[in-house]
Amino acid sequence: GLLRSAARNIAHHVPGAALFEIARVYEAGDATLPREALVLGAVFAGARRRQSWSADTAAWDFFAVKGIVEALFANLGLPPPSFSAATGAPFHPTRAATLGSQEATLGAMGEIHPRVCERWNVPEGTVALEIALAPVLAALPERPKVTELPRFPGVYLDLAVVVDESVRADEITSFIEEAGA
């Protein structure tokens, strides 16, 4: 679905696309019903940065997406994921990796094989990734607990001013402002 969406964007002359989706993936298992894993999928196709006065056009590549994955883990407060070489469809034979964290396999990422890119009408060098979210969410550090603010907060300085009833409120306000407090 993500490759189809990227192809649609490219067909409409969008120079680049970076799309993601979080959804359930149904996997056959030993049980009667399939396993429903929550998965983050993403695809990065075409130009990552348009040409400007100060920079040339930059295309998405494996290392740019690897940096995004590392930044995601860092921002979640998780240790950096490990990357090991991966092979097999639909990835390029030398530009793919399996993602792991603390000896658990989380998913895979890599450049899509040129023949697959041609089949799906996406530019060569398109990068895709898939990360299982259950182990990532389980590894998140505990959220800080926040106590509710008191309805009537404590008062550290109480000032009472007694004035004659004939003194108007705006006179008191202007006097305080002139005094600088």
CSV table of N, CA and C in Angstrom, one decimal:
chain,number,residue,atom,x,y,z
A,1,GLY,N,0.8,-1.2,0.0
A,1,GLY,CA,0.0,0.0,0.0
A,1,GLY,C,0.8,1.3,0.0
A,2,LEU,N,1.9,1.2,0.8
A,2,LEU,CA,2.8,2.4,0.8
A,2,LEU,C,3.5,2.6,-0.5
A,3,LEU,N,4.0,1.5,-1.1
A,3,LEU,CA,4.6,1.7,-2.4
A,3,LEU,C,3.6,2.2,-3.5
A,4,ARG,N,2.4,1.8,-3.4
A,4,ARG,CA,1.4,2.3,-4.3
A,4,ARG,C,1.1,3.8,-4.1
A,5,SER,N,1.1,4.2,-2.8
A,5,SER,CA,0.9,5.6,-2.5
A,5,SER,C,2.1,6.4,-3.0
A,6,ALA,N,3.3,5.9,-2.8
A,6,ALA,CA,4.5,6.6,-3.2
A,6,ALA,C,4.5,6.7,-4.8
A,7,ALA,N,4.1,5.7,-5.5
A,7,ALA,CA,4.1,5.7,-6.9
A,7,ALA,C,3.0,6.7,-7.4
A,8,ARG,N,1.9,6.8,-6.7
A,8,ARG,CA,0.9,7.8,-7.1
A,8,ARG,C,1.4,9.2,-6.9
A,9,ASN,N,2.1,9.5,-5.8
A,9,ASN,CA,2.7,10.8,-5.6
A,9,ASN,C,3.7,11.1,-6.7
A,10,ILE,N,4.6,10.2,-7.0
A,10,ILE,CA,5.6,10.4,-8.1
A,10,ILE,C,5.0,10.6,-9.4
A,11,ALA,N,3.9,9.8,-9.7
A,11,ALA,CA,3.2,10.0,-11.0
A,11,ALA,C,2.5,11.4,-11.1
A,12,HIS,N,2.2,12.0,-10.0
A,12,HIS,CA,1.7,13.3,-10.0
A,12,HIS,C,2.7,14.4,-9.9
A,13,HIS,N,4.0,14.1,-10.3
A,13,HIS,CA,5.1,15.0,-10.4
A,13,HIS,C,5.5,15.6,-9.0
A,14,VAL,N,5.3,14.8,-7.9
A,14,VAL,CA,5.8,15.2,-6.6
A,14,VAL,C,7.3,14.7,-6.6
A,15,PRO,N,8.2,15.6,-6.3
A,15,PRO,CA,9.6,15.2,-6.5
A,15,PRO,C,10.1,14.1,-5.5
A,16,GLY,N,9.4,14.0,-4.3
A,16,GLY,CA,9.8,13.0,-3.4
A,16,GLY,C,8.6,12.7,-2.4
A,17,ALA,N,8.7,11.6,-1.8
A,17,ALA,CA,7.6,11.2,-0.9
A,17,ALA,C,8.2,10.5,0.3
A,18,ALA,N,7.8,10.8,1.5
A,18,ALA,CA,8.2,10.1,2.7
A,18,ALA,C,6.9,9.8,3.5
A,19,LEU,N,6.4,8.6,3.4
A,19,LEU,CA,5.1,8.2,3.9
A,19,LEU,C,5.3,7.1,5.0
A,20,PHE,N,4.4,7.1,6.0
A,20,PHE,CA,4.5,6.1,7.0
A,20,PHE,C,3.1,5.7,7.4
A,21,GLU,N,2.9,4.5,8.0
A,21,GLU,CA,1.6,4.0,8.4
A,21,GLU,C,1.9,3.1,9.7
A,22,ILE,N,1.0,3.2,10.6
A,22,ILE,CA,1.0,2.3,11.7
A,22,ILE,C,-0.3,1.5,11.6
A,23,ALA,N,-0.2,0.1,11.5
A,23,ALA,CA,-1.3,-0.7,11.3
A,23,ALA,C,-1.1,-2.1,11.8
A,24,ARG,N,-2.1,-2.9,11.9
A,24,ARG,CA,-2.0,-4.3,12.3
A,24,ARG,C,-1.6,-5.1,11.1
A,25,VAL,N,-0.7,-6.1,11.3
A,25,VAL,CA,-0.3,-7.0,10.2
A,25,VAL,C,-0.7,-8.4,10.7
A,26,TYR,N,-1.4,-9.1,9.9
A,26,TYR,CA,-1.9,-10.4,10.3
A,26,TYR,C,-1.0,-11.5,9.8
A,27,GLU,N,-0.4,-12.3,10.7
A,27,GLU,CA,0.5,-13.3,10.4
A,27,GLU,C,0.0,-14.7,10.8
A,28,ALA,N,0.1,-15.6,9.9
A,28,ALA,CA,-0.3,-17.0,10.3
A,28,ALA,C,0.6,-17.6,11.3
A,29,GLY,N,0.0,-18.4,12.2
A,29,GLY,CA,0.8,-19.0,13.3
A,29,GLY,C,0.2,-20.4,13.6
A,30,ASP,N,0.5,-21.0,14.7
A,30,ASP,CA,0.1,-22.3,15.1
A,30,ASP,C,-1.4,-22.2,15.6
A,31,ALA,N,-1.8,-21.1,16.0
A,31,ALA,CA,-3.2,-20.9,16.6
A,31,ALA,C,-4.2,-20.9,15.4
A,32,THR,N,-5.5,-21.0,15.8
A,32,THR,CA,-6.5,-21.0,14.8
A,32,THR,C,-6.6,-19.6,14.1
A,33,LEU,N,-6.5,-18.6,15.0
A,33,LEU,CA,-6.6,-17.2,14.4
A,33,LEU,C,-5.2,-16.7,14.2
A,34,PRO,N,-5.1,-15.8,13.2
A,34,PRO,CA,-3.7,-15.2,12.9
A,34,PRO,C,-3.3,-14.3,14.0
A,35,ARG,N,-2.0,-14.1,14.1
A,35,ARG,CA,-1.4,-13.1,15.1
A,35,ARG,C,-1.6,-11.7,14.5
A,36,GLU,N,-2.0,-10.8,15.3
A,36,GLU,CA,-2.2,-9.4,14.9
A,36,GLU,C,-1.1,-8.5,15.5
A,37,ALA,N,0.0,-8.3,14.7
A,37,ALA,CA,1.1,-7.5,15.2
A,37,ALA,C,0.9,-6.0,14.8
A,38,LEU,N,1.2,-5.1,15.7
A,38,LEU,CA,1.2,-3.7,15.4
A,38,LEU,C,2.5,-3.3,14.8
A,39,VAL,N,2.5,-2.8,13.6
A,39,VAL,CA,3.7,-2.5,12.8
A,39,VAL,C,3.8,-1.1,12.3
A,40,LEU,N,5.0,-0.5,12.3
A,40,LEU,CA,5.2,0.8,11.7
A,40,LEU,C,5.9,0.4,10.3
A,41,GLY,N,5.2,0.9,9.3
A,41,GLY,CA,5.8,0.8,7.9
A,41,GLY,C,6.1,2.1,7.4
A,42,ALA,N,7.1,2.3,6.6
A,42,ALA,CA,7.4,3.5,5.9
A,42,ALA,C,8.1,3.3,4.6
A,43,VAL,N,7.9,4.3,3.7
A,43,VAL,CA,8.6,4.3,2.4
A,43,VAL,C,9.1,5.7,2.1
A,44,PHE,N,10.3,5.7,1.5
A,44,PHE,CA,10.9,7.0,1.2
A,44,PHE,C,11.4,6.9,-0.2
A,45,ALA,N,10.8,7.8,-1.1
A,45,ALA,CA,11.0,7.7,-2.5
A,45,ALA,C,11.4,9.0,-3.1
A,46,GLY,N,12.2,9.0,-4.1
A,46,GLY,CA,12.5,10.3,-4.8
A,46,GLY,C,13.4,11.2,-4.1
A,47,ALA,N,13.1,12.5,-4.2
A,47,ALA,CA,14.0,13.6,-3.6
A,47,ALA,C,13.7,13.7,-2.2
A,48,ARG,N,14.8,13.8,-1.4
A,48,ARG,CA,14.6,14.1,0.1
A,48,ARG,C,14.7,15.6,0.3
A,49,ARG,N,15.4,16.2,-0.6
A,49,ARG,CA,15.6,17.7,-0.5
A,49,ARG,C,15.6,18.2,-1.9
A,50,ARG,N,14.8,19.3,-2.1
A,50,ARG,CA,14.9,19.9,-3.5
A,50,ARG,C,16.1,20.8,-3.6
A,51,GLN,N,16.4,21.0,-4.8
A,51,GLN,CA,17.6,21.9,-5.1
A,51,GLN,C,17.2,23.3,-4.7
A,52,SER,N,18.2,24.0,-4.1
A,52,SER,CA,18.0,25.4,-3.7
A,52,SER,C,19.3,26.1,-4.0
A,53,TRP,N,19.3,27.4,-3.6
A,53,TRP,CA,20.5,28.2,-3.9
A,53,TRP,C,21.7,27.7,-3.1
A,54,SER,N,21.5,27.1,-2.0
A,54,SER,CA,22.6,26.7,-1.1
A,54,SER,C,22.9,25.2,-1.1
A,55,ALA,N,22.0,24.4,-1.7
A,55,ALA,CA,22.2,22.9,-1.7
A,55,ALA,C,21.7,22.3,-2.9
A,56,ASP,N,22.3,21.2,-3.3
A,56,ASP,CA,21.9,20.4,-4.5
A,56,ASP,C,20.7,19.5,-4.0
A,57,THR,N,20.1,18.9,-5.0
A,57,THR,CA,19.0,18.0,-4.8
A,57,THR,C,19.6,16.7,-4.1
A,58,ALA,N,19.0,16.2,-3.1
A,58,ALA,CA,19.4,15.0,-2.4
A,58,ALA,C,18.3,14.0,-2.4
A,59,ALA,N,18.7,12.8,-2.8
A,59,ALA,CA,17.7,11.7,-2.9
A,59,ALA,C,17.7,10.9,-1.6
A,60,TRP,N,16.6,10.2,-1.3
A,60,TRP,CA,16.5,9.3,-0.2
A,60,TRP,C,17.5,8.2,-0.4
A,61,ASP,N,18.2,7.8,0.6
A,61,ASP,CA,19.1,6.6,0.5
A,61,ASP,C,19.0,5.8,1.9
A,62,PHE,N,19.7,4.7,1.9
A,62,PHE,CA,19.7,3.8,3.1
A,62,PHE,C,20.1,4.6,4.3
A,63,PHE,N,21.2,5.3,4.2
A,63,PHE,CA,21.8,6.0,5.4
A,63,PHE,C,20.9,7.1,5.9
A,64,ALA,N,20.2,7.8,5.1
A,64,ALA,CA,19.3,8.9,5.6
A,64,ALA,C,18.2,8.2,6.4
A,65,VAL,N,17.6,7.1,5.9
A,65,VAL,CA,16.6,6.4,6.6
A,65,VAL,C,17.1,5.8,7.9
A,66,LYS,N,18.3,5.3,7.9
A,66,LYS,CA,18.9,4.7,9.1
A,66,LYS,C,19.1,5.8,10.1
A,67,GLY,N,19.4,7.0,9.7
A,67,GLY,CA,19.5,8.1,10.7
A,67,GLY,C,18.2,8.4,11.3
A,68,ILE,N,17.1,8.3,10.5
A,68,ILE,CA,15.8,8.6,11.0
A,68,ILE,C,15.4,7.6,12.1
A,69,VAL,N,15.7,6.3,11.8
A,69,VAL,CA,15.4,5.2,12.8
A,69,VAL,C,16.2,5.4,14.1
A,70,GLU,N,17.5,5.8,13.9
A,70,GLU,CA,18.3,6.0,15.1
A,70,GLU,C,17.8,7.2,15.9
A,71,ALA,N,17.4,8.3,15.2
A,71,ALA,CA,16.8,9.5,15.9
A,71,ALA,C,15.5,9.1,16.6
A,72,LEU,N,14.7,8.3,16.0
A,72,LEU,CA,13.4,7.8,16.6
A,72,LEU,C,13.7,7.1,17.9
A,73,PHE,N,14.6,6.2,17.9
A,73,PHE,CA,14.9,5.4,19.1
A,73,PHE,C,15.5,6.4,20.2
A,74,ALA,N,16.4,7.3,19.8
A,74,ALA,CA,17.0,8.2,20.7
A,74,ALA,C,15.9,9.1,21.4
A,75,ASN,N,14.9,9.6,20.6
A,75,ASN,CA,13.9,10.5,21.1
A,75,ASN,C,12.9,9.7,22.0
A,76,LEU,N,12.8,8.4,21.8
A,76,LEU,CA,11.9,7.6,22.7
A,76,LEU,C,12.7,7.2,23.9
A,77,GLY,N,13.9,7.6,24.1
A,77,GLY,CA,14.7,7.2,25.2
A,77,GLY,C,15.1,5.7,25.2
A,78,LEU,N,15.3,5.1,24.1
A,78,LEU,CA,15.7,3.7,23.9
A,78,LEU,C,17.1,3.7,23.5
A,79,PRO,N,17.8,2.5,23.8
A,79,PRO,CA,19.2,2.4,23.2
A,79,PRO,C,19.1,2.3,21.7
A,80,PRO,N,20.2,2.7,21.0
A,80,PRO,CA,20.2,2.6,19.6
A,80,PRO,C,20.0,1.2,19.1
A,81,PRO,N,19.2,1.0,18.0
A,81,PRO,CA,19.0,-0.3,17.5
A,81,PRO,C,20.3,-0.9,16.8
A,82,SER,N,20.3,-2.2,16.7
A,82,SER,CA,21.5,-2.8,16.0
A,82,SER,C,21.0,-3.1,14.6
A,83,PHE,N,22.0,-3.1,13.7
A,83,PHE,CA,21.8,-3.3,12.3
A,83,PHE,C,22.6,-4.5,11.8
A,84,SER,N,22.1,-5.4,11.2
A,84,SER,CA,22.9,-6.5,10.6
A,84,SER,C,22.4,-6.8,9.2
A,85,ALA,N,23.3,-7.2,8.4
A,85,ALA,CA,23.0,-7.4,6.9
A,85,ALA,C,21.8,-8.3,6.7
A,86,ALA,N,21.0,-7.9,5.8
A,86,ALA,CA,19.8,-8.7,5.4
A,86,ALA,C,19.8,-9.0,3.9
A,87,THR,N,19.2,-10.1,3.6
A,87,THR,CA,19.0,-10.4,2.1
A,87,THR,C,17.6,-10.9,1.9
A,88,GLY,N,17.2,-10.9,0.7
A,88,GLY,CA,15.9,-11.4,0.3
A,88,GLY,C,15.0,-10.3,-0.2
A,89,ALA,N,13.9,-10.8,-0.8
A,89,ALA,CA,13.0,-9.9,-1.4
A,89,ALA,C,12.3,-9.1,-0.3
A,90,PRO,N,11.9,-7.9,-0.6
A,90,PRO,CA,12.0,-7.1,-1.8
A,90,PRO,C,13.2,-6.2,-1.9
A,91,PHE,N,14.2,-6.4,-1.0
A,91,PHE,CA,15.3,-5.5,-0.9
A,91,PHE,C,16.5,-5.8,-1.8
A,92,HIS,N,17.3,-4.7,-2.0
A,92,HIS,CA,18.5,-4.8,-2.8
A,92,HIS,C,19.4,-5.8,-2.1
A,93,PRO,N,20.2,-6.6,-2.8
A,93,PRO,CA,21.0,-7.6,-2.1
A,93,PRO,C,22.1,-7.0,-1.2
A,94,THR,N,22.6,-5.8,-1.4
A,94,THR,CA,23.6,-5.3,-0.6
A,94,THR,C,23.3,-4.0,0.2
A,95,ARG,N,22.0,-3.6,0.2
A,95,ARG,CA,21.6,-2.4,0.8
A,95,ARG,C,20.4,-2.6,1.7
A,96,ALA,N,20.5,-3.6,2.6
A,96,ALA,CA,19.3,-3.9,3.5
A,96,ALA,C,19.9,-4.3,4.8
A,97,ALA,N,19.1,-4.1,5.9
A,97,ALA,CA,19.5,-4.5,7.2
A,97,ALA,C,18.3,-5.0,8.0
A,98,THR,N,18.6,-5.9,8.9
A,98,THR,CA,17.6,-6.3,9.9
A,98,THR,C,17.9,-5.4,11.2
A,99,LEU,N,16.8,-4.9,11.7
A,99,LEU,CA,16.9,-4.1,12.9
A,99,LEU,C,16.6,-4.9,14.2
A,100,GLY,N,17.5,-4.7,15.2
A,100,GLY,CA,17.3,-5.4,16.4
A,100,GLY,C,17.5,-4.5,17.6
A,101,SER,N,17.1,-5.0,18.7
A,101,SER,CA,17.2,-4.3,20.0
A,101,SER,C,17.3,-5.3,21.1
A,102,GLN,N,18.4,-5.3,21.8
A,102,GLN,CA,18.6,-6.2,23.0
A,102,GLN,C,18.2,-7.6,22.6
A,103,GLU,N,18.8,-8.1,21.5
A,103,GLU,CA,18.7,-9.5,21.0
A,103,GLU,C,17.3,-9.9,20.5
A,104,ALA,N,16.5,-8.9,20.3
A,104,ALA,CA,15.1,-9.2,19.7
A,104,ALA,C,15.1,-8.5,18.3
A,105,THR,N,14.6,-9.3,17.3
A,105,THR,CA,14.5,-8.7,16.0
A,105,THR,C,13.3,-7.9,15.9
A,106,LEU,N,13.4,-6.6,15.5
A,106,LEU,CA,12.3,-5.7,15.4
A,106,LEU,C,11.7,-5.5,14.0
A,107,GLY,N,12.6,-5.8,13.0
A,107,GLY,CA,12.1,-5.6,11.6
A,107,GLY,C,13.2,-5.5,10.6
A,108,ALA,N,12.9,-4.9,9.5
A,108,ALA,CA,13.9,-4.8,8.5
A,108,ALA,C,13.8,-3.5,7.7
A,109,MET,N,14.8,-3.1,7.1
A,109,MET,CA,14.8,-1.8,6.3
A,109,MET,C,15.8,-2.0,5.1
A,110,GLY,N,15.6,-1.2,4.1
A,110,GLY,CA,16.6,-1.3,3.0
A,110,GLY,C,16.1,-0.7,1.7
A,111,GLU,N,17.0,-0.5,0.8
A,111,GLU,CA,16.6,-0.1,-0.6
A,111,GLU,C,15.8,-1.2,-1.3
A,112,ILE,N,14.8,-0.8,-1.9
A,112,ILE,CA,14.0,-1.7,-2.7
A,112,ILE,C,14.8,-2.2,-4.0
A,113,HIS,N,14.7,-3.4,-4.3
A,113,HIS,CA,15.4,-4.0,-5.5
A,113,HIS,C,15.0,-3.2,-6.7
A,114,PRO,N,15.9,-2.9,-7.6
A,114,PRO,CA,15.5,-2.1,-8.9
A,114,PRO,C,14.4,-2.7,-9.7
A,115,ARG,N,14.3,-4.1,-9.7
A,115,ARG,CA,13.2,-4.7,-10.5
A,115,ARG,C,11.9,-4.5,-9.8
A,116,VAL,N,11.9,-4.5,-8.4
A,116,VAL,CA,10.6,-4.2,-7.7
A,116,VAL,C,10.3,-2.7,-7.9
A,117,CYS,N,11.2,-1.8,-7.9
A,117,CYS,CA,11.0,-0.4,-8.1
A,117,CYS,C,10.3,-0.2,-9.5
A,118,GLU,N,10.9,-0.9,-10.5
A,118,GLU,CA,10.3,-0.8,-11.8
A,118,GLU,C,8.9,-1.3,-11.9
A,119,ARG,N,8.6,-2.4,-11.2
A,119,ARG,CA,7.3,-3.1,-11.2
A,119,ARG,C,6.3,-2.1,-10.5
A,120,TRP,N,6.7,-1.4,-9.4
A,120,TRP,CA,5.8,-0.6,-8.7
A,120,TRP,C,5.8,0.9,-9.1
A,121,ASN,N,6.6,1.2,-10.2
A,121,ASN,CA,6.7,2.6,-10.7
A,121,ASN,C,7.2,3.6,-9.7
A,122,VAL,N,8.2,3.2,-8.9
A,122,VAL,CA,8.8,4.1,-7.9
A,122,VAL,C,10.2,4.3,-8.4
A,123,PRO,N,10.9,5.4,-8.0
A,123,PRO,CA,12.3,5.6,-8.5
A,123,PRO,C,13.2,4.6,-7.8
A,124,GLU,N,14.3,4.3,-8.6
A,124,GLU,CA,15.3,3.4,-8.0
A,124,GLU,C,15.9,4.1,-6.8
A,125,GLY,N,16.3,3.4,-5.8
A,125,GLY,CA,16.8,3.9,-4.5
A,125,GLY,C,15.7,4.1,-3.5
A,126,THR,N,14.5,3.8,-3.8
A,126,THR,CA,13.4,3.9,-2.8
A,126,THR,C,13.7,3.0,-1.6
A,127,VAL,N,13.5,3.5,-0.4
A,127,VAL,CA,13.9,2.8,0.8
A,127,VAL,C,12.6,2.5,1.5
A,128,ALA,N,12.5,1.3,2.1
A,128,ALA,CA,11.3,0.9,2.9
A,128,ALA,C,11.7,0.3,4.2
A,129,LEU,N,10.9,0.4,5.2
A,129,LEU,CA,11.2,-0.2,6.5
A,129,LEU,C,9.9,-0.7,7.1
A,130,GLU,N,10.1,-1.6,8.0
A,130,GLU,CA,9.0,-2.2,8.8
A,130,GLU,C,9.5,-2.5,10.2
A,131,ILE,N,8.9,-2.0,11.2
A,131,ILE,CA,9.3,-2.2,12.6
A,131,ILE,C,8.1,-2.7,13.4
A,132,ALA,N,8.3,-3.8,14.1
A,132,ALA,CA,7.3,-4.3,15.0
A,132,ALA,C,7.2,-3.4,16.2
A,133,LEU,N,6.1,-2.9,16.6
A,133,LEU,CA,6.0,-1.9,17.6
A,133,LEU,C,5.8,-2.5,19.0
A,134,ALA,N,5.3,-3.7,19.2
A,134,ALA,CA,5.1,-4.3,20.5
A,134,ALA,C,6.4,-4.3,21.3
A,135,PRO,N,7.5,-4.8,20.8
A,135,PRO,CA,8.7,-4.8,21.6
A,135,PRO,C,9.3,-3.4,21.8
A,136,VAL,N,9.0,-2.5,20.9
A,136,VAL,CA,9.5,-1.1,21.1
A,136,VAL,C,8.7,-0.4,22.2
A,137,LEU,N,7.4,-0.6,22.2
A,137,LEU,CA,6.5,0.0,23.2
A,137,LEU,C,6.8,-0.6,24.6
A,138,ALA,N,7.1,-1.9,24.6
A,138,ALA,CA,7.4,-2.6,25.9
A,138,ALA,C,8.7,-2.1,26.5
A,139,ALA,N,9.6,-1.7,25.6
A,139,ALA,CA,11.0,-1.2,26.1
A,139,ALA,C,11.0,0.2,26.5
A,140,LEU,N,9.9,1.0,26.3
A,140,LEU,CA,9.9,2.4,26.6
A,140,LEU,C,10.2,2.6,28.1
A,141,PRO,N,11.0,3.6,28.4
A,141,PRO,CA,11.2,3.9,29.8
A,141,PRO,C,9.8,4.3,30.5
A,142,GLU,N,9.7,4.1,31.8
A,142,GLU,CA,8.5,4.5,32.5
A,142,GLU,C,8.2,6.0,32.3
A,143,ARG,N,7.0,6.3,32.1
A,143,ARG,CA,6.6,7.7,32.0
A,143,ARG,C,6.7,8.3,33.4
A,144,PRO,N,7.1,9.6,33.4
A,144,PRO,CA,7.1,10.3,34.7
A,144,PRO,C,5.7,10.5,35.2
A,145,LYS,N,5.4,10.3,36.4
A,145,LYS,CA,4.1,10.5,37.0
A,145,LYS,C,4.0,11.9,37.5
A,146,VAL,N,2.9,12.5,37.2
A,146,VAL,CA,2.6,13.9,37.5
A,146,VAL,C,1.4,13.9,38.5
A,147,THR,N,1.6,14.7,39.5
A,147,THR,CA,0.4,14.8,40.5
A,147,THR,C,-0.4,16.0,40.1
A,148,GLU,N,-1.7,15.9,40.4
A,148,GLU,CA,-2.6,16.9,40.0
A,148,GLU,C,-2.3,18.2,40.8
A,149,LEU,N,-2.4,19.3,40.2
A,149,LEU,CA,-2.2,20.6,40.9
A,149,LEU,C,-3.3,20.8,41.9
A,150,PRO,N,-3.0,21.4,43.1
A,150,PRO,CA,-4.0,21.6,44.0
A,150,PRO,C,-5.0,22.7,43.6
A,151,ARG,N,-6.3,22.5,44.0
A,151,ARG,CA,-7.3,23.4,43.5
A,151,ARG,C,-7.1,24.8,44.1
A,152,PHE,N,-6.6,24.8,45.4
A,152,PHE,CA,-6.3,26.1,46.0
A,152,PHE,C,-4.8,26.1,46.4
A,153,PRO,N,-3.9,26.6,45.5
A,153,PRO,CA,-2.5,26.5,45.8
A,153,PRO,C,-2.1,27.3,47.0
A,154,GLY,N,-1.0,27.0,47.6
A,154,GLY,CA,-0.5,27.7,48.7
A,154,GLY,C,-0.1,29.1,48.4
A,155,VAL,N,-0.3,30.0,49.3
A,155,VAL,CA,0.0,31.4,49.1
A,155,VAL,C,1.3,31.7,49.9
A,156,TYR,N,2.3,32.3,49.2
A,156,TYR,CA,3.6,32.5,49.8
A,156,TYR,C,3.7,34.0,50.3
A,157,LEU,N,2.9,34.9,49.7
A,157,LEU,CA,2.9,36.3,50.2
A,157,LEU,C,1.5,36.8,50.1
A,158,ASP,N,1.0,37.2,51.2
A,158,ASP,CA,-0.4,37.7,51.3
A,158,ASP,C,-0.3,39.2,51.7
A,159,LEU,N,-0.9,40.0,50.9
A,159,LEU,CA,-0.9,41.4,51.1
A,159,LEU,C,-2.3,42.0,51.2
A,160,ALA,N,-2.6,42.6,52.2
A,160,ALA,CA,-3.9,43.2,52.4
A,160,ALA,C,-3.7,44.7,52.4
A,161,VAL,N,-4.6,45.4,51.7
A,161,VAL,CA,-4.5,46.9,51.7
A,161,VAL,C,-5.9,47.4,52.1
A,162,VAL,N,-5.8,48.3,53.1
A,162,VAL,CA,-7.1,48.9,53.6
A,162,VAL,C,-7.1,50.3,53.1
A,163,VAL,N,-8.1,50.7,52.4
A,163,VAL,CA,-8.3,52.0,51.9
A,163,VAL,C,-9.7,52.5,52.2
A,164,ASP,N,-9.9,53.8,52.1
A,164,ASP,CA,-11.2,54.4,52.3
A,164,ASP,C,-12.1,54.0,51.2
A,165,GLU,N,-13.4,53.8,51.4
A,165,GLU,CA,-14.4,53.4,50.4
A,165,GLU,C,-14.4,54.4,49.3
A,166,SER,N,-14.0,55.7,49.5
A,166,SER,CA,-14.1,56.7,48.4
A,166,SER,C,-13.0,56.5,47.4
A,167,VAL,N,-12.0,55.7,47.7
A,167,VAL,CA,-10.9,55.6,46.7
A,167,VAL,C,-11.3,54.5,45.7
A,168,ARG,N,-11.1,54.9,44.4
A,168,ARG,CA,-11.5,54.1,43.3
A,168,ARG,C,-10.5,53.0,43.0
A,169,ALA,N,-10.9,51.9,42.4
A,169,ALA,CA,-10.0,50.8,42.2
A,169,ALA,C,-8.9,51.2,41.2
A,170,ASP,N,-9.2,52.0,40.1
A,170,ASP,CA,-8.2,52.4,39.2
A,170,ASP,C,-7.1,53.3,39.8
A,171,GLU,N,-7.5,54.0,40.8
A,171,GLU,CA,-6.4,54.8,41.5
A,171,GLU,C,-5.4,53.9,42.2
A,172,ILE,N,-5.9,52.9,42.8
A,172,ILE,CA,-5.1,51.9,43.5
A,172,ILE,C,-4.2,51.2,42.5
A,173,THR,N,-4.8,50.8,41.4
A,173,THR,CA,-4.0,50.1,40.3
A,173,THR,C,-2.9,51.1,39.8
A,174,SER,N,-3.2,52.3,39.5
A,174,SER,CA,-2.2,53.2,39.0
A,174,SER,C,-1.1,53.5,40.0
A,175,PHE,N,-1.5,53.6,41.3
A,175,PHE,CA,-0.5,53.8,42.3
A,175,PHE,C,0.5,52.6,42.4
A,176,ILE,N,0.0,51.4,42.3
A,176,ILE,CA,0.8,50.2,42.3
A,176,ILE,C,1.8,50.2,41.1
A,177,GLU,N,1.2,50.5,39.9
A,177,GLU,CA,2.0,50.5,38.7
A,177,GLU,C,3.1,51.6,38.8
A,178,GLU,N,2.8,52.8,39.3
A,178,GLU,CA,3.8,53.9,39.5
A,178,GLU,C,4.9,53.4,40.5
A,179,ALA,N,4.5,52.7,41.5
A,179,ALA,CA,5.5,52.3,42.5
A,179,ALA,C,6.4,51.2,41.9
A,180,GLY,N,6.0,50.6,40.8
A,180,GLY,CA,6.9,49.7,40.1
A,180,GLY,C,6.7,48.2,40.5
A,181,ALA,N,5.5,47.9,41.0
A,181,ALA,CA,5.3,46.6,41.5
A,181,ALA,C,3.9,46.2,41.1
